[in-house]
Short mmCIF file of C-alpha atoms in Angstrom, two decimals:
data_model
loop_
_atom_site.label_atom_id
_atom_site.label_comp_id
_atom_site.label_asym_id
_atom_site.label_seq_id
_atom_site.Cartn_x
_atom_site.Cartn_y
_atom_site.Cartn_z
CA MET A 16 64.80 88.20 78.76
CA ALA A 17 63.08 89.86 82.07
CA LEU A 18 64.73 93.26 82.57
CA PHE A 19 64.76 94.75 85.97
CA ARG A 20 65.41 98.50 86.94
CA ARG A 21 67.90 99.57 89.59
CA ARG A 22 67.03 99.46 93.25
CA ARG A 23 68.01 102.37 95.60
CA SER A 24 69.22 102.16 99.01
CA THR A 25 66.98 103.12 102.00
CA ALA A 26 65.72 106.60 102.38
CA ASP A 27 67.67 107.16 105.84
CA THR A 28 70.99 106.32 104.18
CA THR A 29 70.34 108.44 101.18
CA THR A 30 69.31 111.44 103.34
CA ALA A 31 72.41 111.21 105.52
CA VAL A 32 74.93 110.83 102.69
CA THR A 33 72.90 113.79 100.78
CA ALA A 34 72.94 115.89 104.06
CA PHE A 35 76.57 115.69 104.40
CA TRP A 36 77.33 116.73 100.78
CA ASP A 37 74.75 119.52 100.83
CA ALA A 38 76.69 120.83 104.19
CA TRP A 39 80.24 120.44 102.59
CA PRO A 40 80.56 123.88 100.97
CA GLU A 41 80.02 125.57 104.28
CA LEU A 42 82.64 123.25 106.08
CA ARG A 43 85.43 122.87 103.60
CA ASP A 44 87.39 126.33 104.01
CA ALA A 45 87.40 125.97 107.94
CA LEU A 46 88.57 122.45 107.62
CA ALA A 47 91.39 123.48 105.18
CA SER A 48 92.60 126.27 107.30
CA ALA A 49 92.73 123.73 110.19
CA VAL A 50 95.10 121.44 108.16
CA GLU A 51 97.14 124.30 106.95
CA ALA A 52 97.54 125.64 110.51
CA GLY A 53 98.44 121.89 111.72
CA ARG A 54 95.56 121.93 114.24
CA PRO A 55 92.31 120.19 114.93
CA ALA A 56 89.05 121.61 113.36
CA PRO A 57 87.42 124.46 115.40
CA PRO A 58 84.95 122.79 117.90
CA ASP A 59 81.74 123.91 116.35
CA ILE A 60 82.99 122.73 112.88
CA GLY A 61 84.29 119.69 114.26
CA ASP A 62 81.06 118.62 116.28
CA ARG A 63 78.90 119.59 112.91
CA VAL A 64 81.12 117.01 110.89
CA THR A 65 80.96 114.37 113.61
CA VAL A 66 76.94 114.75 113.86
CA LEU A 67 76.83 114.26 109.79
CA VAL A 68 79.48 111.47 109.53
CA GLU A 69 77.72 109.51 112.31
CA ALA A 70 74.42 109.93 110.52
CA VAL A 71 75.82 108.03 107.73
CA HIS A 72 76.80 105.28 110.10
CA GLY A 73 77.26 105.29 113.80
CA ASP A 74 80.65 103.30 113.64
CA LEU A 75 82.37 105.74 111.32
CA ASP A 76 84.94 108.29 112.53
CA TRP A 77 86.75 110.77 110.37
CA GLU A 78 89.99 112.71 109.95
CA ILE A 79 91.52 115.59 107.89
CA GLY A 80 94.86 115.96 106.50
CA ARG A 81 97.12 116.74 103.66
CA ALA A 82 96.60 114.76 100.48
CA PRO A 83 99.38 112.41 99.51
CA GLU A 84 101.81 113.90 97.07
CA HIS A 85 101.02 113.16 93.35
CA ARG A 86 104.01 111.37 92.14
CA PRO A 87 104.58 110.13 88.75
CA GLY A 88 104.94 106.30 88.10
CA THR A 89 108.27 104.75 87.77
CA VAL A 90 109.41 101.73 85.55
CA GLU A 91 108.81 99.61 88.57
CA ASP A 92 104.96 100.37 88.40
CA ILE A 93 104.63 99.10 84.74
CA ASP A 94 102.82 95.91 84.20
CA LEU A 95 105.20 93.74 82.27
CA SER A 96 103.10 90.34 82.60
CA PRO A 97 103.05 88.28 79.40
CA ASP A 98 99.42 88.86 78.62
CA VAL A 99 99.40 92.49 79.08
CA ASP A 100 97.64 94.68 76.20
CA PRO A 101 100.32 96.36 74.26
CA GLY A 102 98.42 99.27 73.89
CA LYS A 103 98.01 99.61 77.82
CA LEU A 104 101.95 98.93 77.80
CA LEU A 105 102.51 102.01 75.42
CA GLU A 106 100.24 104.15 77.51
CA GLN A 107 102.13 103.37 80.59
CA LEU A 108 105.53 104.06 79.14
CA ALA A 109 104.15 107.41 77.64
CA ALA A 110 102.82 108.36 81.20
CA LEU A 111 106.40 108.16 82.22
CA ASP A 112 107.43 111.07 80.11
CA ASP A 113 104.32 113.21 80.87
CA PRO A 114 105.43 116.28 82.65
CA SER A 115 101.97 117.02 83.54
CA GLN A 116 102.12 114.17 86.21
CA LEU A 117 104.51 115.94 88.14
CA THR A 118 101.98 118.58 89.48
CA GLY A 119 98.61 119.17 90.42
CA GLY A 120 96.16 116.90 92.45
CA PRO A 121 94.24 117.98 95.56
CA ALA A 122 95.94 119.60 98.58
CA TYR A 123 93.72 118.03 101.46
CA ALA A 124 92.24 114.68 102.22
CA PHE A 125 88.97 113.94 104.20
CA THR A 126 89.08 110.45 105.27
CA LEU A 127 86.19 108.19 106.81
CA ARG A 128 87.33 105.58 109.26
CA PRO A 129 85.01 102.62 109.20
CA GLY A 130 87.33 100.36 111.54
CA THR A 131 86.47 96.82 111.48
CA SER A 132 82.93 97.25 110.80
CA ASP A 133 81.93 95.92 107.43
CA GLU A 134 78.54 97.86 107.36
CA ALA A 135 80.36 101.13 108.11
CA ARG A 136 82.84 100.34 105.27
CA VAL A 137 79.75 99.95 102.94
CA MET A 138 78.45 103.32 103.79
CA SER A 139 81.85 105.00 103.69
CA GLU A 140 82.00 103.88 100.07
CA ARG A 141 78.65 105.05 99.21
CA TRP A 142 79.53 108.32 100.81
CA SER A 143 82.88 108.70 98.59
CA ARG A 144 80.99 107.63 95.37
CA SER A 145 78.51 110.40 95.71
CA ALA A 146 81.45 112.89 96.55
CA PRO A 147 81.30 116.22 94.37
CA ASP A 148 84.00 117.29 92.50
CA ASP A 149 86.43 119.08 94.29
CA GLU A 150 89.90 120.25 93.24
CA GLN A 151 91.16 120.98 96.55
CA TRP A 152 90.11 117.91 98.39
CA VAL A 153 90.20 114.28 98.01
CA PHE A 154 87.52 112.02 99.91
CA ARG A 155 88.64 108.61 101.03
CA PRO A 156 86.26 105.84 102.18
CA ALA A 157 89.10 104.26 104.45
CA LEU A 158 92.52 105.08 105.59
CA PRO A 159 95.21 103.90 102.91
CA ALA A 160 98.67 102.71 103.75
CA ASP A 161 101.35 105.45 104.15
CA HIS A 162 104.79 104.35 104.32
CA GLY A 163 106.11 107.75 104.35
CA ARG A 164 104.71 108.43 107.86
CA LEU A 165 106.55 105.23 109.10
CA SER A 166 109.66 107.41 109.08
CA SER A 167 108.07 110.28 111.17
CA VAL A 168 107.87 111.09 114.89
CA LEU A 169 104.43 110.09 116.40
CA THR A 170 103.18 111.84 119.59
CA LEU A 171 100.99 109.40 121.39
CA ASP A 172 99.53 110.31 124.79
CA ASP A 173 102.56 112.77 125.17
CA HIS A 174 104.96 110.17 124.22
CA GLU A 175 107.25 111.20 121.25
CA LEU A 176 108.01 108.08 119.05
CA ASP A 177 110.42 107.68 116.14
CA LEU A 178 108.58 105.42 114.01
CA SER A 179 111.97 104.79 111.91
CA HIS A 180 113.12 102.51 114.70
CA THR A 181 110.14 100.26 114.54
CA SER A 182 110.27 96.60 113.30
CA VAL A 183 107.82 93.80 113.24
CA SER A 184 107.71 90.01 113.38
CA LEU A 185 105.01 88.27 111.07
CA ARG A 186 103.64 84.66 111.54
CA VAL A 187 101.10 83.43 109.15
CA ASP A 188 98.27 81.22 110.58
CA GLN A 189 97.32 78.63 108.08
CA ALA A 190 94.14 77.53 109.83
CA SER A 191 92.52 81.14 109.75
CA GLY A 192 94.15 82.48 106.60
CA LYS A 193 95.25 85.59 108.81
CA ILE A 194 98.71 87.16 109.66
CA GLU A 195 99.75 87.44 113.29
CA ALA A 196 101.77 90.68 113.74
CA GLY A 197 104.31 91.73 116.42
CA VAL A 198 105.49 95.34 116.60
CA TYR A 199 108.66 96.60 118.39
CA HIS A 200 109.77 99.67 119.14
CA PRO A 201 112.85 100.30 121.64
CA ASP A 202 110.60 102.58 123.81
CA ASN A 203 108.18 99.84 124.33
CA MET A 204 109.64 98.66 127.56
CA PHE A 205 109.00 102.27 129.16
CA LEU A 206 105.42 102.73 127.71
CA PRO A 207 102.08 101.86 129.56
CA ASP A 208 100.28 98.68 127.91
CA GLU A 209 97.59 100.83 126.33
CA VAL A 210 100.10 103.15 124.70
CA ARG A 211 102.35 100.32 123.30
CA HIS A 212 98.94 98.70 121.91
CA LYS A 213 97.89 101.91 120.14
CA LEU A 214 101.60 102.16 118.74
CA ALA A 215 101.31 98.68 117.36
CA GLU A 216 98.01 99.25 115.77
CA HIS A 217 98.97 102.51 114.34
CA VAL A 218 102.19 101.10 112.71
CA THR A 219 99.98 98.18 111.13
CA MET A 220 97.51 100.65 109.79
CA LEU A 221 100.35 102.88 108.38
CA ALA A 222 101.86 99.78 106.71
CA LEU A 223 98.87 98.22 105.30
CA GLY A 224 95.99 100.33 105.25
CA GLU A 225 92.78 100.33 107.00
CA ASP A 226 91.14 97.62 104.33
CA ASP A 227 94.25 95.23 104.22
CA THR A 228 94.54 95.39 108.12
CA VAL A 229 91.05 94.12 108.19
CA ARG A 230 91.56 91.64 105.45
CA TRP A 231 94.67 89.96 106.64
CA ILE A 232 95.74 90.92 110.22
CA GLY A 233 94.25 88.39 112.64
CA LYS A 234 96.31 89.53 115.81
CA VAL A 235 98.39 92.45 116.54
CA GLU A 236 100.55 92.63 119.84
CA ALA A 237 103.27 94.93 121.20
CA LEU A 238 106.77 93.38 121.70
CA GLU A 239 109.04 94.21 124.63
CA GLU A 240 112.05 92.51 122.98
CA ARG A 241 113.55 92.97 119.47
CA PRO A 242 112.24 89.97 117.19
CA LEU A 243 115.09 87.35 116.11
CA ASP A 244 114.25 88.06 112.56
CA PRO A 245 113.06 91.54 112.37
CA LEU A 246 111.41 93.17 109.36
CA PRO A 247 110.59 96.64 108.47
CA PRO A 248 106.90 97.67 108.65
CA THR A 249 107.10 98.11 104.78
CA SER A 250 107.26 94.60 104.40
CA MET A 251 103.93 93.86 105.54
CA PRO A 252 102.20 94.39 102.18
CA ALA A 253 104.23 91.77 100.37
CA VAL A 254 103.34 89.27 103.00
CA ALA A 255 99.83 90.04 102.75
CA ARG A 256 100.17 89.51 98.91
CA GLN A 257 101.92 86.13 99.35
CA MET A 258 99.03 85.07 101.80
CA ALA A 259 96.45 86.10 98.92
CA ASP A 260 98.58 84.06 96.42
CA MET A 261 98.70 81.00 98.68
CA LEU A 262 94.95 81.22 99.30
CA GLY A 263 93.83 82.16 95.94
CA GLY A 264 94.34 80.99 92.28
CA VAL A 265 95.86 82.81 89.10
CA ASP A 266 95.14 86.60 89.54
CA GLY A 267 92.75 85.97 92.40
CA TRP A 268 90.72 83.21 90.58
CA VAL A 269 90.28 79.76 91.35
CA THR A 270 89.37 77.06 88.50
CA LEU A 271 87.55 73.93 89.58
CA GLU A 272 86.58 71.05 87.27
CA GLY A 273 84.41 68.21 87.82
CA ALA A 274 81.91 65.78 86.38
CA HIS A 275 78.16 65.22 87.00
CA PRO A 276 76.88 61.49 86.35
CA LEU A 277 73.69 62.96 84.40
CA PHE A 278 74.96 66.56 83.42
CA GLY A 279 78.49 65.95 82.30
CA SER A 280 81.43 67.96 82.99
CA VAL A 281 81.25 71.35 85.06
CA ARG A 282 83.88 74.04 85.23
CA ILE A 283 83.66 76.66 87.89
CA ARG A 284 85.68 79.89 88.14
CA LEU A 285 85.23 82.16 91.36
CA ARG A 286 87.06 84.78 92.86
CA HIS A 287 89.03 83.89 95.89
CA PRO A 288 89.79 84.89 98.60
CA LEU A 289 87.35 87.66 98.39
CA THR A 290 85.95 90.00 101.29
CA ARG A 291 83.39 92.60 101.51
CA ARG A 292 86.41 95.12 101.63
CA ASP A 293 87.06 94.15 97.96
CA PHE A 294 83.65 95.61 96.70
CA PRO A 295 82.01 97.28 99.64
CA ALA A 296 79.35 98.98 97.20
CA PHE A 297 78.23 96.00 95.43
CA SER A 298 75.05 94.77 96.80
CA LEU A 299 72.79 94.05 93.72
CA TYR A 300 73.18 90.46 92.66
CA VAL A 301 72.75 89.82 89.05
CA GLN A 302 72.84 86.20 87.65
CA VAL A 303 72.93 85.75 83.88
CA VAL A 304 72.50 82.55 82.10
CA VAL A 305 73.75 82.34 78.50
CA PRO A 306 73.43 79.31 76.20
CA PHE A 307 75.80 78.56 73.53
CA ALA A 308 75.60 76.59 70.45
CA THR A 309 78.91 75.18 69.46
CA MET A 310 80.30 72.69 71.89
CA ASP A 311 82.45 69.76 72.49
CA ALA A 312 81.52 66.27 73.85
CA ASP A 313 81.58 67.67 77.24
CA LYS A 314 79.25 70.49 76.30
CA ARG A 315 81.77 72.99 76.76
CA PRO A 316 81.98 76.07 74.22
CA VAL A 317 84.42 75.73 71.33
CA ASP A 318 85.09 77.87 68.28
CA ALA A 319 82.65 80.47 67.28
CA SER A 320 80.69 80.21 70.47
CA GLU A 321 83.98 80.31 72.71
CA ALA A 322 84.98 83.45 70.87
CA ALA A 323 81.36 84.95 71.08
CA LEU A 324 81.38 84.32 74.96
CA ALA A 325 84.70 85.76 75.28
CA ASP A 326 83.54 88.99 73.23
CA LEU A 327 80.40 89.19 75.57
CA GLU A 328 82.42 89.02 78.87
CA SER A 329 84.70 91.74 77.65
CA ARG A 330 81.84 93.94 76.73
CA LEU A 331 80.12 93.44 79.98
CA GLU A 332 83.45 93.98 82.02
CA GLU A 333 83.90 97.17 80.02
CA THR A 334 80.25 98.32 80.68
CA LEU A 335 80.54 97.80 84.17
CA GLY A 336 83.81 99.41 84.81
CA ASP A 337 84.02 100.28 88.55
CA ASP A 338 80.35 99.87 89.12
CA GLY A 339 80.38 96.06 89.05
CA ALA A 340 82.27 92.70 88.98
CA LEU A 341 81.96 89.23 88.19
CA PHE A 342 82.29 87.01 91.31
CA ALA A 343 81.77 83.66 89.72
CA GLN A 344 80.72 81.61 86.62
CA LYS A 345 79.68 78.19 85.97
CA THR A 346 79.85 76.19 82.68
CA GLU A 347 77.81 73.12 82.10
CA ARG A 348 75.12 71.61 79.77
CA GLY A 349 75.84 74.15 77.00
CA GLU A 350 75.17 76.82 79.39
CA ARG A 351 77.31 79.54 81.09
CA HIS A 352 76.02 81.03 84.42
CA TYR A 353 77.46 84.32 85.38
CA HIS A 354 77.05 85.83 88.93
CA TYR A 355 77.75 89.46 89.17
CA TYR A 356 77.26 92.09 91.79
CA LEU A 357 76.60 95.69 90.89
CA ASP A 358 76.62 99.02 92.55
CA PRO A 359 72.76 99.53 92.83
CA GLU A 360 72.97 103.28 92.92
CA SER A 361 75.29 103.66 89.95
CA GLY A 362 72.77 103.28 87.32
CA VAL A 363 74.73 100.87 85.35
CA LEU A 364 72.13 97.88 85.24
CA PRO A 365 70.35 99.15 82.24
CA SER A 366 73.51 99.32 80.19
CA PHE A 367 74.44 95.84 81.22
CA GLU A 368 71.34 94.60 80.17
CA GLU A 369 71.37 96.17 76.58
CA GLN A 370 74.78 94.23 76.09
CA LEU A 371 72.81 91.01 76.59
CA LEU A 372 70.17 91.76 74.00
CA GLY A 373 70.42 90.08 70.52
CA TRP A 374 72.60 87.07 71.77
CA PRO A 375 72.24 84.81 68.70
CA GLU A 376 72.78 81.45 70.25
CA GLY A 377 69.65 81.18 72.38
CA LYS A 378 67.63 82.87 74.71
CA VAL A 379 69.40 84.76 77.73
CA LYS A 380 67.96 84.68 81.18
CA LEU A 381 68.71 87.20 83.87
CA ARG A 382 67.40 87.67 87.30
CA SER A 383 68.51 90.42 89.89
CA GLN A 384 67.87 91.30 93.60
CA LEU A 385 69.26 93.33 96.33
CA ASP A 386 71.87 90.83 98.32
CA PRO A 387 73.85 93.19 100.73
CA GLU A 388 75.12 90.24 102.74
CA TRP A 389 76.21 88.50 99.49
CA THR A 390 73.93 85.44 100.26
CA TRP A 391 73.72 84.15 96.67
CA PHE A 392 77.47 84.10 96.21
CA GLU A 393 78.12 82.34 99.73
CA ALA A 394 75.41 79.82 98.58
CA PHE A 395 77.11 79.32 95.39
CA LYS A 396 80.68 78.66 96.71
CA ARG A 397 79.27 76.63 99.90
CA PRO A 398 79.98 73.10 98.17
CA TYR A 399 83.64 73.95 97.39
CA ARG A 400 84.69 75.45 100.91
CA ARG A 401 86.73 72.28 101.68
CA THR A 402 88.55 72.43 98.28
CA LEU A 403 88.95 76.38 98.73
CA GLY A 404 90.37 75.76 102.25
CA SER A 405 87.79 78.18 103.88
#
């Protein structure tokens, strides 16, 4: 089995991210004071931060504010699915009674804003992954949803707008797999078009967060009239989840079955739907081909081989943690092909390779290459696009 060492990103990118964190100790106190005072950062500090952020990627913007309050989970947050691990369930129940969850957590948040640029989102992820430990600050690669602010008063171009009066209409576009959102506020009829549009986009962003807005929203418009069937903006995540369930399979995986006249049966599992927003830092493609010895007439693994493959997959998933993910797998002709993507700067590849050593049922093959555009995954799923509806 050929083993490969991890690759690094370009020198310019690494240098820009490093330069930001090298400067951070000189910036953090002034930024924290600005948050406490409820005012923008001092001009000299703000200009310096902007230069550092734009060096990471030209499409990135930034903002500072208070970190979300650290709230303990509730019973509604517990995973009660039939296949949940009993140990994990006990941990969740114990956490509800842990008084330490009621306090602590950073006071301030520094957030990068990549907008609709996937390249900027990749770089914001790399920036956040390399952030230093800071008890006072949380570093976010994109703006998350914030339903609490949907009941606040927003000042927009000298207009004070109570967002608690906002409602939305949502339409699912089956052809594009996107949601068309209309945002209504009673003051819309008095606002200039530009302000109304800003308000609509702001409400959508607070409801879904930056990543889910890019994933699921195809169009946002401001409404002058109240929708016939108005929904609160807080309902938008539920509609997005319904869209994901409609487009995808079980737990975000689609399973396809087929037969080849020469090679026999083929079983394919792949993540769907999947966008770059799901794993923005994963750009190292790793293909692993694992043979197995015990199989049925269709050359699918059974008995000892099936158990061994399941154990291997579990160990690989545990080894990767947040530094990699399985995108697809194909089982045919007594082999299982795995298609992974990893964070090339995480250093996880050697540990991943170690888990493959000593496989007792044949020679494991592995190859890897940098693939920031996910070209290999796109090529893998291309024959199944019609089936997937994409």
